[in-house]
Amino acid sequence: MSTVLQAKERKELRRSELRKIRDNGNIPAVVYGAKVESKPVFVSGADFTKTIRAVGRNGIISLDVDGSKQDVILTAYQENAIKKEVIHVDFLAVDKSSKVTVDVRLVLAGEAAGVKDGGVLQQPLHQLSITTTPDNIPPQIEVDVSHLQVGETILAGDIPAFDFTINHEDSEVIASILPPKVEEEINAGEQQEGGHPDNEEGRETEPEGKE
């Protein structure tokens, strides 16, 4: 059963109205989809936070707009850069039987064997784009890296996809272990052995490159 989130349609679209909505603890939002007309709404900031905690970032929400319910998923949101508060939300209206494309957080699990040997773990990709039905959207995708040795990589094609399609090239790197950085130690007091010219009399030599 979907978690219900109450919403109200926004009649006024002026910037001053957006400020008033946020000042009252609400979040401006928009609902859109292939079979619905785009509609500006707003939801309670506190209720939105509780709902996302309950269903997860990609869970199905029953959005009740003035008494009319529609299954939606959260597709995007904007945050205030300073306060880190959500200031706008996009909801995508979905049909549970129709497939959608979403981004899902990618989490590396375990301590890589190569890291224990001094290697450096790199994760170029932090989200995976997948296509599936709304009911099968995972809250996150975990990839076990505990077996990963220095010089080895995990590719998008290595991730098993049972209930969804991964929208990345199989060759795209998910994680890799770089070898330890080797720094050459230079002994400033070390003297190089130079050659001896045939005629050294009256000749001064300077190290190469010194003016």
Coordinates of N, CA and C in Angstrom, one line a residue:
M1 N 0.8 -1.2 0.0 CA 0.0 0.0 0.0 C 0.9 1.2 0.0
S2 N 0.5 2.2 -0.8 CA 1.4 3.4 -1.0 C 1.1 4.4 0.2
T3 N 2.2 5.1 0.6 CA 2.1 6.1 1.6 C 1.4 7.3 1.0
V4 N 0.4 7.9 1.8 CA -0.3 9.1 1.2 C 0.4 10.3 1.7
L5 N 0.6 11.3 0.7 CA 1.2 12.6 1.0 C 0.1 13.6 0.5
Q6 N -0.3 14.5 1.4 CA -1.3 15.5 1.1 C -0.6 16.6 0.3
A7 N -1.3 17.1 -0.7 CA -0.8 18.3 -1.5 C -2.0 19.2 -1.8
K8 N -1.7 20.4 -2.1 CA -2.7 21.4 -2.6 C -2.2 22.0 -3.9
E9 N -3.1 22.3 -4.8 CA -2.8 22.9 -6.0 C -2.4 24.4 -5.8
R10 N -1.4 24.8 -6.5 CA -0.9 26.2 -6.5 C -1.7 27.0 -7.5
K11 N -2.4 28.0 -7.1 CA -3.2 28.9 -8.0 C -2.3 30.0 -8.5
E12 N -1.5 30.6 -7.5 CA -0.7 31.7 -7.9 C 0.7 31.2 -8.1
L13 N 1.3 31.7 -9.3 CA 2.7 31.2 -9.6 C 3.7 32.3 -9.5
R14 N 3.4 33.4 -8.9 CA 4.3 34.5 -8.8 C 5.4 34.2 -7.7
R15 N 6.6 34.8 -7.9 CA 7.7 34.5 -7.0 C 7.3 34.8 -5.5
S16 N 6.6 35.9 -5.3 CA 6.2 36.3 -4.0 C 5.3 35.2 -3.3
E17 N 4.5 34.5 -4.2 CA 3.7 33.4 -3.6 C 4.6 32.2 -3.2
L18 N 5.6 31.9 -4.0 CA 6.6 30.8 -3.7 C 7.2 31.1 -2.3
R19 N 7.6 32.4 -2.1 CA 8.3 32.8 -0.9 C 7.3 32.6 0.3
K20 N 6.0 32.9 0.1 CA 5.0 32.8 1.1 C 4.8 31.3 1.5
I21 N 4.8 30.4 0.5 CA 4.6 29.0 0.7 C 5.8 28.4 1.5
R22 N 7.0 28.8 1.2 CA 8.2 28.3 1.9 C 8.2 28.9 3.3
D23 N 7.8 30.1 3.5 CA 7.8 30.8 4.8 C 6.8 30.1 5.8
N24 N 5.8 29.4 5.2 CA 4.8 28.7 6.0 C 5.2 27.2 6.2
G25 N 6.4 26.9 5.9 CA 6.9 25.5 6.1 C 6.5 24.5 5.0
N26 N 6.1 25.0 3.8 CA 5.7 24.1 2.8 C 6.7 24.1 1.6
I27 N 6.6 23.2 0.7 CA 7.5 23.1 -0.4 C 6.8 23.1 -1.7
P28 N 7.1 24.1 -2.6 CA 6.5 24.1 -3.9 C 6.9 22.9 -4.7
A29 N 6.0 22.4 -5.5 CA 6.3 21.2 -6.3 C 5.5 21.2 -7.6
V30 N 5.8 20.2 -8.4 CA 5.1 20.1 -9.7 C 4.9 18.6 -9.9
V31 N 3.7 18.2 -10.4 CA 3.4 16.8 -10.8 C 3.3 16.8 -12.3
Y32 N 3.9 15.8 -12.9 CA 3.9 15.7 -14.4 C 3.9 14.2 -14.8
G33 N 3.6 13.9 -16.0 CA 3.7 12.6 -16.5 C 3.1 12.5 -17.9
A34 N 3.3 11.3 -18.5 CA 2.9 11.1 -19.9 C 1.4 11.2 -20.1
K35 N 0.7 10.8 -19.1 CA -0.8 10.8 -19.2 C -1.5 11.8 -18.3
V36 N -0.8 12.7 -17.7 CA -1.4 13.7 -16.8 C -0.9 15.1 -17.2
E37 N -1.7 16.0 -17.0 CA -1.4 17.4 -17.3 C -0.5 17.9 -16.1
S38 N 0.6 18.6 -16.5 CA 1.5 19.2 -15.5 C 0.7 20.1 -14.6
K39 N 0.9 19.9 -13.2 CA 0.2 20.7 -12.3 C 1.1 21.2 -11.2
P40 N 1.1 22.5 -10.9 CA 1.9 23.0 -9.8 C 1.1 22.8 -8.5
V41 N 1.8 22.3 -7.5 CA 1.2 22.0 -6.2 C 2.2 22.4 -5.1
F42 N 1.8 22.2 -3.8 CA 2.8 22.4 -2.7 C 2.4 21.3 -1.6
V43 N 3.4 20.9 -0.9 CA 3.3 19.9 0.2 C 3.9 20.4 1.4
S44 N 3.5 19.9 2.6 CA 4.1 20.2 3.9 C 5.5 19.7 3.9
G45 N 6.4 20.6 4.3 CA 7.8 20.2 4.4 C 8.1 19.0 5.4
A46 N 7.4 19.1 6.5 CA 7.5 18.1 7.5 C 6.9 16.7 7.0
D47 N 5.8 16.8 6.4 CA 5.1 15.6 5.8 C 6.0 15.0 4.7
F48 N 6.6 15.8 3.9 CA 7.4 15.3 2.8 C 8.6 14.6 3.4
T49 N 9.3 15.1 4.4 CA 10.4 14.5 5.0 C 10.0 13.1 5.6
K50 N 8.9 13.1 6.3 CA 8.4 11.8 6.9 C 8.1 10.8 5.8
T51 N 7.5 11.2 4.7 CA 7.1 10.3 3.6 C 8.4 9.7 3.0
I52 N 9.4 10.5 2.7 CA 10.6 10.0 2.0 C 11.3 9.0 3.0
R53 N 11.3 9.3 4.2 CA 11.9 8.4 5.2 C 11.2 7.1 5.2
A54 N 9.9 7.1 5.0 CA 9.1 5.9 5.1 C 9.2 5.1 3.8
V55 N 9.2 5.7 2.7 CA 9.1 4.9 1.4 C 10.5 4.9 0.7
G56 N 11.4 5.7 1.1 CA 12.7 5.8 0.4 C 12.7 6.7 -0.7
R57 N 13.9 7.0 -1.2 CA 14.1 8.0 -2.3 C 13.4 7.7 -3.6
N58 N 13.2 6.4 -3.9 CA 12.5 6.0 -5.1 C 11.2 5.2 -4.9
G59 N 10.6 5.3 -3.7 CA 9.4 4.6 -3.3 C 8.2 5.3 -4.0
I60 N 7.1 4.5 -4.1 CA 5.9 5.0 -4.6 C 5.1 5.8 -3.6
I61 N 4.6 7.0 -3.9 CA 3.8 7.8 -3.0 C 2.5 8.1 -3.6
S62 N 1.5 7.9 -2.8 CA 0.1 8.3 -3.2 C -0.1 9.8 -2.9
L63 N 0.0 10.6 -3.9 CA -0.1 12.0 -3.8 C -1.6 12.4 -3.8
D64 N -2.1 13.0 -2.8 CA -3.5 13.4 -2.7 C -3.6 14.9 -2.9
V65 N -3.9 15.3 -4.1 CA -4.0 16.7 -4.5 C -5.5 17.1 -4.4
D66 N -5.8 17.8 -3.3 CA -7.2 18.3 -3.0 C -8.2 17.2 -3.2
G67 N -7.9 15.9 -2.7 CA -8.9 14.8 -2.8 C -8.7 13.9 -3.9
S68 N -7.9 14.2 -4.9 CA -7.6 13.4 -6.1 C -6.3 12.7 -5.9
K69 N -6.2 11.4 -5.8 CA -5.0 10.7 -5.6 C -4.3 10.2 -6.9
Q70 N -3.0 10.3 -6.9 CA -2.2 9.8 -8.0 C -0.9 9.2 -7.5
D71 N -0.6 8.0 -8.0 CA 0.7 7.4 -7.6 C 1.8 8.2 -8.3
V72 N 2.8 8.5 -7.5 CA 4.0 9.3 -8.0 C 5.2 8.8 -7.4
I73 N 6.4 9.1 -8.1 CA 7.7 8.9 -7.5 C 8.4 10.2 -7.5
L74 N 9.3 10.4 -6.6 CA 10.1 11.6 -6.6 C 11.2 11.5 -7.6
T75 N 11.3 12.5 -8.6 CA 12.3 12.4 -9.6 C 13.4 13.4 -9.4
A76 N 13.1 14.5 -8.8 CA 14.2 15.5 -8.6 C 13.8 16.5 -7.4
Y77 N 14.8 17.1 -6.8 CA 14.5 18.1 -5.8 C 15.6 19.1 -5.8
Q78 N 15.3 20.3 -5.3 CA 16.3 21.4 -5.2 C 16.5 21.7 -3.7
E79 N 17.7 22.0 -3.3 CA 18.0 22.4 -2.0 C 18.6 23.8 -1.9
N80 N 18.3 24.4 -0.8 CA 19.0 25.7 -0.5 C 20.4 25.4 -0.2
A81 N 21.3 26.0 -0.9 CA 22.7 25.7 -0.8 C 23.3 26.0 0.6
I82 N 22.7 26.9 1.4 CA 23.2 27.3 2.7 C 22.5 26.5 3.8
K83 N 21.2 26.5 3.8 CA 20.5 25.8 4.9 C 20.3 24.3 4.6
K84 N 20.5 23.8 3.3 CA 20.3 22.5 2.9 C 18.9 22.0 3.1
E85 N 18.0 23.0 2.9 CA 16.5 22.7 3.0 C 16.0 22.5 1.6
V86 N 15.0 21.5 1.4 CA 14.4 21.3 0.1 C 13.5 22.4 -0.2
I87 N 13.7 23.0 -1.4 CA 12.9 24.2 -1.7 C 12.0 24.0 -3.0
H88 N 12.2 22.8 -3.6 CA 11.3 22.5 -4.8 C 11.4 21.0 -5.0
V89 N 10.3 20.4 -5.5 CA 10.2 19.0 -5.7 C 9.5 18.7 -7.0
D90 N 10.0 17.7 -7.7 CA 9.3 17.2 -9.0 C 8.8 15.8 -8.7
F91 N 7.5 15.6 -9.0 CA 6.9 14.3 -8.8 C 6.5 13.8 -10.2
L92 N 6.8 12.5 -10.5 CA 6.4 11.9 -11.8 C 5.2 11.0 -11.5
A93 N 4.1 11.3 -12.2 CA 2.9 10.4 -12.1 C 3.2 9.1 -12.8
V94 N 3.0 7.9 -12.1 CA 3.3 6.6 -12.7 C 2.1 5.7 -12.7
D95 N 2.2 4.7 -13.6 CA 1.3 3.6 -13.6 C 2.1 2.4 -13.2
K96 N 1.7 1.7 -12.2 CA 2.5 0.6 -11.6 C 2.9 -0.5 -12.5
S97 N 2.1 -0.6 -13.6 CA 2.4 -1.6 -14.6 C 3.3 -1.1 -15.7
S98 N 3.6 0.2 -15.8 CA 4.4 0.7 -16.8 C 5.8 1.0 -16.3
K99 N 6.8 0.8 -17.2 CA 8.2 1.0 -16.8 C 8.6 2.5 -16.8
V100 N 9.5 2.8 -15.9 CA 10.0 4.2 -15.8 C 11.5 4.1 -15.7
T101 N 12.1 5.2 -16.0 CA 13.6 5.3 -15.9 C 13.9 6.2 -14.8
V102 N 14.7 5.8 -13.8 CA 15.1 6.5 -12.7 C 16.6 6.4 -12.4
D103 N 17.1 7.3 -11.5 CA 18.5 7.1 -11.0 C 18.5 6.6 -9.6
V104 N 19.3 5.5 -9.4 CA 19.3 4.9 -8.1 C 20.7 5.0 -7.5
R105 N 20.8 5.3 -6.2 CA 22.1 5.5 -5.6 C 22.9 4.2 -5.6
L106 N 24.2 4.3 -5.9 CA 25.1 3.1 -6.0 C 26.0 3.1 -4.8
V107 N 26.0 2.1 -4.0 CA 26.7 2.0 -2.7 C 27.8 0.8 -2.8
L108 N 29.0 1.1 -2.5 CA 30.1 0.1 -2.5 C 30.1 -0.5 -1.1
A109 N 30.0 -1.9 -1.0 CA 29.9 -2.6 0.3 C 31.2 -3.4 0.5
G110 N 31.7 -3.4 1.7 CA 32.8 -4.2 2.1 C 34.1 -3.4 1.9
E111 N 35.2 -4.0 2.5 CA 36.5 -3.4 2.4 C 37.3 -4.1 1.4
A112 N 37.7 -3.4 0.4 CA 38.4 -4.1 -0.7 C 39.8 -4.6 -0.3
A113 N 40.1 -5.8 -0.8 CA 41.4 -6.4 -0.4 C 42.5 -5.6 -0.9
G114 N 42.4 -4.9 -2.1 CA 43.4 -4.1 -2.6 C 43.7 -2.9 -1.8
V115 N 42.7 -2.4 -1.0 CA 42.9 -1.2 -0.2 C 43.8 -1.7 1.0
K116 N 43.5 -2.9 1.5 CA 44.4 -3.4 2.6 C 45.8 -3.5 2.2
D117 N 46.1 -3.7 0.9 CA 47.4 -3.8 0.4 C 48.0 -2.4 0.1
G118 N 47.3 -1.3 0.4 CA 47.8 0.0 0.1 C 47.2 0.7 -1.1
G119 N 46.3 0.0 -1.9 CA 45.7 0.6 -3.1 C 44.7 1.6 -2.7
V120 N 44.3 2.4 -3.7 CA 43.3 3.4 -3.5 C 42.0 3.1 -4.3
L121 N 40.9 3.1 -3.5 CA 39.6 2.7 -4.1 C 39.0 4.0 -4.8
Q122 N 38.6 3.9 -6.0 CA 38.0 4.9 -6.8 C 36.6 4.5 -7.2
Q123 N 35.6 5.4 -7.1 CA 34.2 5.2 -7.5 C 33.8 6.3 -8.5
P124 N 34.0 6.1 -9.8 CA 33.6 7.1 -10.7 C 32.1 7.4 -10.8
L125 N 31.3 6.3 -10.5 CA 29.9 6.4 -10.7 C 29.2 6.2 -9.4
H126 N 28.3 7.2 -9.0 CA 27.6 7.1 -7.7 C 26.1 6.9 -7.9
Q127 N 25.6 6.9 -9.1 CA 24.2 6.6 -9.4 C 24.2 5.7 -10.6
L128 N 23.2 4.9 -10.7 CA 22.9 4.1 -11.8 C 21.5 4.4 -12.4
S129 N 21.5 4.6 -13.7 CA 20.2 4.8 -14.4 C 19.6 3.5 -14.7
I130 N 18.4 3.2 -14.2 CA 17.8 1.9 -14.5 C 16.4 2.1 -15.0
T131 N 15.8 1.1 -15.7 CA 14.5 1.1 -16.2 C 13.8 -0.1 -15.6
T132 N 12.6 0.1 -15.0 CA 11.8 -1.0 -14.4 C 10.4 -0.4 -14.1
T133 N 9.6 -1.3 -13.5 CA 8.3 -0.9 -13.1 C 8.5 -0.2 -11.7
P134 N 7.6 0.7 -11.3 CA 7.7 1.4 -10.1 C 7.9 0.5 -8.8
D135 N 7.2 -0.6 -8.8 CA 7.2 -1.5 -7.7 C 8.6 -2.2 -7.5
N136 N 9.4 -2.2 -8.6 CA 10.7 -2.9 -8.5 C 11.9 -2.0 -8.4
I137 N 11.6 -0.7 -8.2 CA 12.7 0.3 -8.0 C 13.4 0.0 -6.7
P138 N 14.7 -0.4 -6.7 CA 15.4 -0.6 -5.4 C 15.7 0.7 -4.7
P139 N 15.7 0.8 -3.4 CA 16.1 2.0 -2.7 C 17.6 2.4 -3.0
Q140 N 18.4 1.4 -3.2 CA 19.8 1.6 -3.6 C 20.3 0.3 -4.2
I141 N 21.5 0.4 -4.9 CA 22.1 -0.8 -5.4 C 23.5 -1.0 -4.8
E142 N 23.7 -2.1 -4.1 CA 24.9 -2.4 -3.4 C 25.8 -3.2 -4.3
V143 N 27.1 -2.9 -4.3 CA 28.1 -3.6 -5.1 C 29.2 -4.1 -4.1
D144 N 29.4 -5.4 -4.0 CA 30.5 -5.9 -3.1 C 31.8 -5.7 -3.7
V145 N 32.7 -5.0 -3.0 CA 34.1 -4.7 -3.5 C 35.1 -5.4 -2.7
S146 N 34.7 -6.3 -1.8 CA 35.7 -6.9 -0.8 C 36.7 -7.8 -1.5
H147 N 36.4 -8.3 -2.7 CA 37.3 -9.2 -3.4 C 38.2 -8.4 -4.4
L148 N 38.0 -7.1 -4.5 CA 38.7 -6.3 -5.5 C 40.2 -6.2 -5.1
Q149 N 41.1 -6.6 -6.0 CA 42.5 -6.5 -5.8 C 43.1 -5.2 -6.5
V150 N 44.3 -4.9 -6.2 CA 45.0 -3.8 -6.9 C 45.0 -4.0 -8.4
G151 N 44.6 -3.0 -9.1 CA 44.6 -3.1 -10.6 C 43.3 -3.6 -11.2
E152 N 42.4 -4.1 -10.3 CA 41.1 -4.7 -10.8 C 40.0 -3.6 -10.8
T153 N 39.0 -3.9 -11.6 CA 37.9 -3.0 -11.8 C 36.5 -3.8 -11.7
I154 N 35.5 -3.1 -11.4 CA 34.1 -3.6 -11.5 C 33.4 -2.7 -12.5
L155 N 32.8 -3.4 -13.5 CA 32.1 -2.6 -14.6 C 30.6 -2.7 -14.5
A156 N 29.9 -1.9 -15.2 CA 28.5 -1.9 -15.1 C 27.9 -3.2 -15.6
G157 N 28.6 -3.8 -16.5 CA 28.2 -5.1 -17.0 C 28.3 -6.3 -16.0
D158 N 29.1 -6.0 -14.9 CA 29.3 -7.0 -13.9 C 28.1 -7.0 -12.8
I159 N 27.3 -6.0 -12.9 CA 26.2 -5.9 -11.9 C 25.0 -6.8 -12.3
P160 N 24.6 -7.7 -11.5 CA 23.4 -8.5 -11.9 C 22.1 -7.7 -11.9
A161 N 21.3 -7.8 -12.9 CA 20.1 -7.0 -13.0 C 18.9 -8.0 -13.2
F162 N 18.2 -8.3 -12.1 CA 17.1 -9.3 -12.2 C 15.8 -8.6 -12.6
D163 N 15.5 -7.5 -11.9 CA 14.2 -6.9 -12.0 C 14.2 -5.6 -12.7
F164 N 15.4 -5.2 -13.3 CA 15.5 -3.9 -13.9 C 16.6 -4.0 -15.0
T165 N 16.6 -3.0 -15.9 CA 17.6 -2.9 -17.0 C 18.5 -1.7 -16.6
I166 N 19.8 -2.0 -16.7 CA 20.8 -0.9 -16.4 C 21.1 -0.2 -17.7
N167 N 20.9 1.1 -17.7 CA 21.1 2.0 -18.8 C 22.5 2.6 -19.0
H168 N 23.5 1.7 -18.9 CA 24.9 2.1 -19.0 C 25.6 1.1 -19.9
E169 N 26.6 1.6 -20.5 CA 27.5 0.6 -21.3 C 28.1 -0.4 -20.3
D170 N 28.2 -1.6 -20.8 CA 28.8 -2.7 -20.0 C 30.2 -2.3 -19.5
S171 N 30.9 -1.5 -20.4 CA 32.3 -1.2 -20.1 C 32.5 0.0 -19.1
E172 N 31.4 0.6 -18.7 CA 31.5 1.8 -17.8 C 32.0 1.3 -16.4
V173 N 33.0 2.0 -15.9 CA 33.7 1.6 -14.7 C 32.8 2.0 -13.5
I174 N 32.6 1.1 -12.6 CA 31.8 1.3 -11.3 C 32.8 1.6 -10.2
A175 N 33.9 0.8 -10.1 CA 34.9 1.0 -9.0 C 36.2 0.3 -9.5
S176 N 37.3 0.9 -9.0 CA 38.6 0.3 -9.4 C 39.5 0.6 -8.2
I177 N 40.6 -0.2 -8.2 CA 41.7 -0.1 -7.2 C 42.9 0.4 -7.9
L178 N 43.4 1.6 -7.6 CA 44.6 2.1 -8.1 C 45.8 1.6 -7.3
P179 N 46.9 1.4 -7.9 CA 48.1 0.9 -7.2 C 48.6 2.0 -6.2
P180 N 49.3 1.6 -5.2 CA 49.9 2.7 -4.2 C 50.8 3.6 -5.0
K181 N 50.7 4.9 -4.6 CA 51.6 5.9 -5.2 C 53.0 5.8 -4.7
V182 N 53.9 5.5 -5.6 CA 55.3 5.4 -5.2 C 56.0 6.7 -5.4
E183 N 56.6 7.2 -4.4 CA 57.3 8.5 -4.4 C 58.8 8.2 -4.4
E184 N 59.5 8.8 -5.4 CA 60.9 8.6 -5.5 C 61.6 9.5 -4.4
E185 N 62.5 8.9 -3.6 CA 63.2 9.7 -2.7 C 64.5 10.2 -3.3
I186 N 64.7 11.5 -3.3 CA 65.9 12.1 -3.8 C 66.8 12.5 -2.7
N187 N 68.0 12.1 -2.7 CA 69.0 12.5 -1.7 C 69.7 13.7 -2.2
A188 N 69.4 14.8 -1.6 CA 69.9 16.1 -2.0 C 71.4 16.2 -1.9
G189 N 72.0 15.3 -1.0 CA 73.5 15.4 -0.8 C 74.2 14.4 -1.7
E190 N 73.5 13.7 -2.5 CA 74.2 12.7 -3.4 C 74.9 13.4 -4.5
Q191 N 76.1 13.0 -4.8 CA 76.9 13.6 -5.8 C 77.0 12.6 -7.0
Q192 N 76.9 13.2 -8.2 CA 77.0 12.4 -9.3 C 78.5 12.3 -9.8
E193 N 78.8 11.1 -10.2 CA 80.2 10.9 -10.7 C 80.3 11.5 -12.1
G194 N 81.2 12.5 -12.3 CA 81.3 13.1 -13.6 C 82.5 12.5 -14.4
G195 N 82.5 12.8 -15.6 CA 83.6 12.4 -16.5 C 84.8 13.3 -16.4
H196 N 85.9 12.9 -16.8 CA 87.1 13.8 -16.8 C 87.5 14.1 -18.2
P197 N 87.5 15.4 -18.5 CA 88.0 15.7 -19.9 C 89.5 15.5 -20.0
D198 N 89.9 15.4 -21.3 CA 91.3 15.1 -21.5 C 92.2 16.2 -21.0
N199 N 91.8 17.5 -21.2 CA 92.6 18.6 -20.8 C 91.8 19.5 -19.8
E200 N 92.1 19.3 -18.5 CA 91.4 20.0 -17.4 C 92.1 21.3 -17.0
E201 N 93.3 21.6 -17.5 CA 94.0 22.7 -17.0 C 93.3 24.0 -17.5
G202 N 93.1 24.9 -16.5 CA 92.5 26.2 -16.7 C 91.0 26.2 -17.1
R203 N 90.4 25.0 -16.8 CA 89.0 24.9 -17.3 C 88.1 24.8 -16.0
E204 N 87.0 25.6 -16.0 CA 86.0 25.5 -14.9 C 84.7 24.9 -15.5
T205 N 84.2 24.0 -14.7 CA 83.0 23.3 -15.2 C 81.9 23.6 -14.2
E206 N 80.7 23.8 -14.7 CA 79.5 24.0 -13.9 C 78.5 22.9 -14.2
P207 N 77.7 22.6 -13.2 CA 76.7 21.5 -13.4 C 75.8 21.9 -14.6
E208 N 75.5 20.9 -15.4 CA 74.7 21.1 -16.6 C 73.4 21.8 -16.3
G209 N 73.1 22.8 -17.1 CA 71.9 23.6 -16.9 C 72.0 24.8 -16.0
K210 N 73.1 24.9 -15.3 CA 73.3 26.1 -14.4 C 73.9 27.2 -15.1
E211 N 73.3 28.4 -15.0 CA 73.8 29.6 -15.6 C 74.8 30.3 -14.7

